[in-house]
Amino acid sequence: EVQVHNWSCAPISNVPIVCQISGAATATLTGTVPGPIAAGSSVTYVIPGTFNMTTIGTYNFTTYTDQVGEPVRANDTLRKTINVAQLK
């Protein structure tokens, strides 16, 4: 799940979300936050789909909004690395 914040002065709807996964396995998950998201507000969104992380290794997640006309991309991206190790 991700938090999507509306930094604009007007409500927004239908915000595309992309999650690119690389590392031990790769995939791209996408979804759309239906909204509306009020100006200055945040919503929690669960990206639809599943991803199998049973392979041991490092997974790199890059998740971002892909809103048309977005002037500031720097505040649209979240990066997270997860290491999956075998339990002993």
PDB file of N, CA, C and O in Angstrom, residues 17-23 25-30 47 51 59-64 78 80:
ATOM      1  N   ILE A  17      -0.975   4.904 -10.667  1.00  0.00           N
ATOM      2  CA  ILE A  17       0.124   4.487  -9.793  1.00  0.00           C
ATOM      3  C   ILE A  17       0.885   3.372 -10.497  1.00  0.00           C
ATOM      4  O   ILE A  17       0.284   2.450 -11.054  1.00  0.00           O
ATOM      5  N   VAL A  18       2.220   3.448 -10.450  1.00  0.00           N
ATOM      6  CA  VAL A  18       3.074   2.414 -11.038  1.00  0.00           C
ATOM      7  C   VAL A  18       4.046   1.940  -9.968  1.00  0.00           C
ATOM      8  O   VAL A  18       4.653   2.754  -9.269  1.00  0.00           O
ATOM      9  N   CYS A  19       4.205   0.624  -9.834  1.00  0.00           N
ATOM     10  CA  CYS A  19       5.193   0.035  -8.936  1.00  0.00           C
ATOM     11  C   CYS A  19       6.085  -0.878  -9.766  1.00  0.00           C
ATOM     12  O   CYS A  19       5.636  -1.922 -10.244  1.00  0.00           O
ATOM     13  N   GLN A  20       7.349  -0.472  -9.937  1.00  0.00           N
ATOM     14  CA  GLN A  20       8.318  -1.280 -10.675  1.00  0.00           C
ATOM     15  C   GLN A  20       9.171  -2.032  -9.664  1.00  0.00           C
ATOM     16  O   GLN A  20       9.709  -1.433  -8.734  1.00  0.00           O
ATOM     17  N   ILE A  21       9.274  -3.340  -9.872  1.00  0.00           N
ATOM     18  CA  ILE A  21      10.026  -4.204  -8.963  1.00  0.00           C
ATOM     19  C   ILE A  21      11.185  -4.805  -9.740  1.00  0.00           C
ATOM     20  O   ILE A  21      11.003  -5.334 -10.839  1.00  0.00           O
ATOM     21  N   SER A  22      12.380  -4.729  -9.147  1.00  0.00           N
ATOM     22  CA  SER A  22      13.561  -5.320  -9.769  1.00  0.00           C
ATOM     23  C   SER A  22      14.352  -6.065  -8.703  1.00  0.00           C
ATOM     24  O   SER A  22      14.080  -5.955  -7.522  1.00  0.00           O
ATOM     25  N   GLY A  23      15.338  -6.816  -9.151  1.00  0.00           N
ATOM     26  CA  GLY A  23      16.166  -7.564  -8.215  1.00  0.00           C
ATOM     27  C   GLY A  23      16.002  -9.049  -8.423  1.00  0.00           C
ATOM     28  O   GLY A  23      16.113  -9.545  -9.546  1.00  0.00           O
ATOM     29  N   ALA A  25      13.524 -10.849  -8.585  1.00  0.00           N
ATOM     30  CA  ALA A  25      12.463 -11.086  -9.573  1.00  0.00           C
ATOM     31  C   ALA A  25      11.990  -9.713 -10.040  1.00  0.00           C
ATOM     32  O   ALA A  25      12.227  -8.712  -9.374  1.00  0.00           O
ATOM     33  N   THR A  26      11.351  -9.671 -11.188  1.00  0.00           N
ATOM     34  CA  THR A  26      10.903  -8.387 -11.714  1.00  0.00           C
ATOM     35  C   THR A  26       9.416  -8.426 -12.042  1.00  0.00           C
ATOM     36  O   THR A  26       8.870  -9.474 -12.392  1.00  0.00           O
ATOM     37  N   ALA A  27       8.795  -7.265 -11.928  1.00  0.00           N
ATOM     38  CA  ALA A  27       7.385  -7.122 -12.285  1.00  0.00           C
ATOM     39  C   ALA A  27       7.052  -5.644 -12.283  1.00  0.00           C
ATOM     40  O   ALA A  27       7.780  -4.817 -11.720  1.00  0.00           O
ATOM     41  N   THR A  28       5.944  -5.308 -12.898  1.00  0.00           N
ATOM     42  CA  THR A  28       5.382  -3.966 -12.825  1.00  0.00           C
ATOM     43  C   THR A  28       3.914  -4.105 -12.468  1.00  0.00           C
ATOM     44  O   THR A  28       3.183  -4.821 -13.141  1.00  0.00           O
ATOM     45  N   LEU A  29       3.530  -3.461 -11.384  1.00  0.00           N
ATOM     46  CA  LEU A  29       2.136  -3.446 -10.946  1.00  0.00           C
ATOM     47  C   LEU A  29       1.592  -2.046 -11.173  1.00  0.00           C
ATOM     48  O   LEU A  29       2.298  -1.053 -10.953  1.00  0.00           O
ATOM     49  N   THR A  30       0.345  -1.954 -11.615  1.00  0.00           N
ATOM     50  CA  THR A  30      -0.260  -0.645 -11.859  1.00  0.00           C
ATOM     51  C   THR A  30      -1.661  -0.589 -11.271  1.00  0.00           C
ATOM     52  O   THR A  30      -2.300  -1.622 -11.050  1.00  0.00           O
ATOM     53  N   ILE A  47      -2.235  -1.214  -4.176  1.00  0.00           N
ATOM     54  CA  ILE A  47      -2.055  -1.519  -5.592  1.00  0.00           C
ATOM     55  C   ILE A  47      -2.575  -2.925  -5.848  1.00  0.00           C
ATOM     56  O   ILE A  47      -2.190  -3.872  -5.156  1.00  0.00           O
ATOM     57  N   PHE A  51       2.561 -10.314  -5.967  1.00  0.00           N
ATOM     58  CA  PHE A  51       3.938 -10.493  -6.397  1.00  0.00           C
ATOM     59  C   PHE A  51       4.575 -11.552  -5.501  1.00  0.00           C
ATOM     60  O   PHE A  51       4.530 -11.447  -4.285  1.00  0.00           O
ATOM     61  N   TYR A  59      14.985  -7.241  -3.317  1.00  0.00           N
ATOM     62  CA  TYR A  59      13.923  -6.705  -4.155  1.00  0.00           C
ATOM     63  C   TYR A  59      13.930  -5.180  -4.021  1.00  0.00           C
ATOM     64  O   TYR A  59      13.936  -4.648  -2.906  1.00  0.00           O
ATOM     65  N   ASN A  60      13.934  -4.503  -5.147  1.00  0.00           N
ATOM     66  CA  ASN A  60      13.922  -3.041  -5.172  1.00  0.00           C
ATOM     67  C   ASN A  60      12.575  -2.574  -5.718  1.00  0.00           C
ATOM     68  O   ASN A  60      12.189  -2.952  -6.827  1.00  0.00           O
ATOM     69  N   PHE A  61      11.881  -1.770  -4.936  1.00  0.00           N
ATOM     70  CA  PHE A  61      10.566  -1.263  -5.316  1.00  0.00           C
ATOM     71  C   PHE A  61      10.678   0.235  -5.609  1.00  0.00           C
ATOM     72  O   PHE A  61      11.197   0.991  -4.795  1.00  0.00           O
ATOM     73  N   THR A  62      10.187   0.654  -6.756  1.00  0.00           N
ATOM     74  CA  THR A  62      10.075   2.064  -7.099  1.00  0.00           C
ATOM     75  C   THR A  62       8.615   2.308  -7.456  1.00  0.00           C
ATOM     76  O   THR A  62       8.110   1.766  -8.437  1.00  0.00           O
ATOM     77  N   THR A  63       7.953   3.093  -6.625  1.00  0.00           N
ATOM     78  CA  THR A  63       6.522   3.355  -6.811  1.00  0.00           C
ATOM     79  C   THR A  63       6.322   4.848  -7.011  1.00  0.00           C
ATOM     80  O   THR A  63       6.899   5.662  -6.293  1.00  0.00           O
ATOM     81  N   TYR A  64       5.511   5.189  -8.007  1.00  0.00           N
ATOM     82  CA  TYR A  64       5.308   6.604  -8.305  1.00  0.00           C
ATOM     83  C   TYR A  64       3.938   6.839  -8.913  1.00  0.00           C
ATOM     84  O   TYR A  64       3.320   5.929  -9.455  1.00  0.00           O
ATOM     85  N   LEU A  78       8.482   6.864  -4.404  1.00  0.00           N
ATOM     86  CA  LEU A  78       8.890   6.183  -3.177  1.00  0.00           C
ATOM     87  C   LEU A  78       9.768   5.003  -3.575  1.00  0.00           C
ATOM     88  O   LEU A  78       9.395   4.226  -4.470  1.00  0.00           O
ATOM     89  N   LYS A  80      12.002   1.635  -2.036  1.00  0.00           N
ATOM     90  CA  LYS A  80      12.145   0.746  -0.881  1.00  0.00           C
ATOM     91  C   LYS A  80      12.890  -0.505  -1.317  1.00  0.00           C
ATOM     92  O   LYS A  80      12.622  -1.044  -2.394  1.00  0.00           O
TER      93      LYS A  80
END
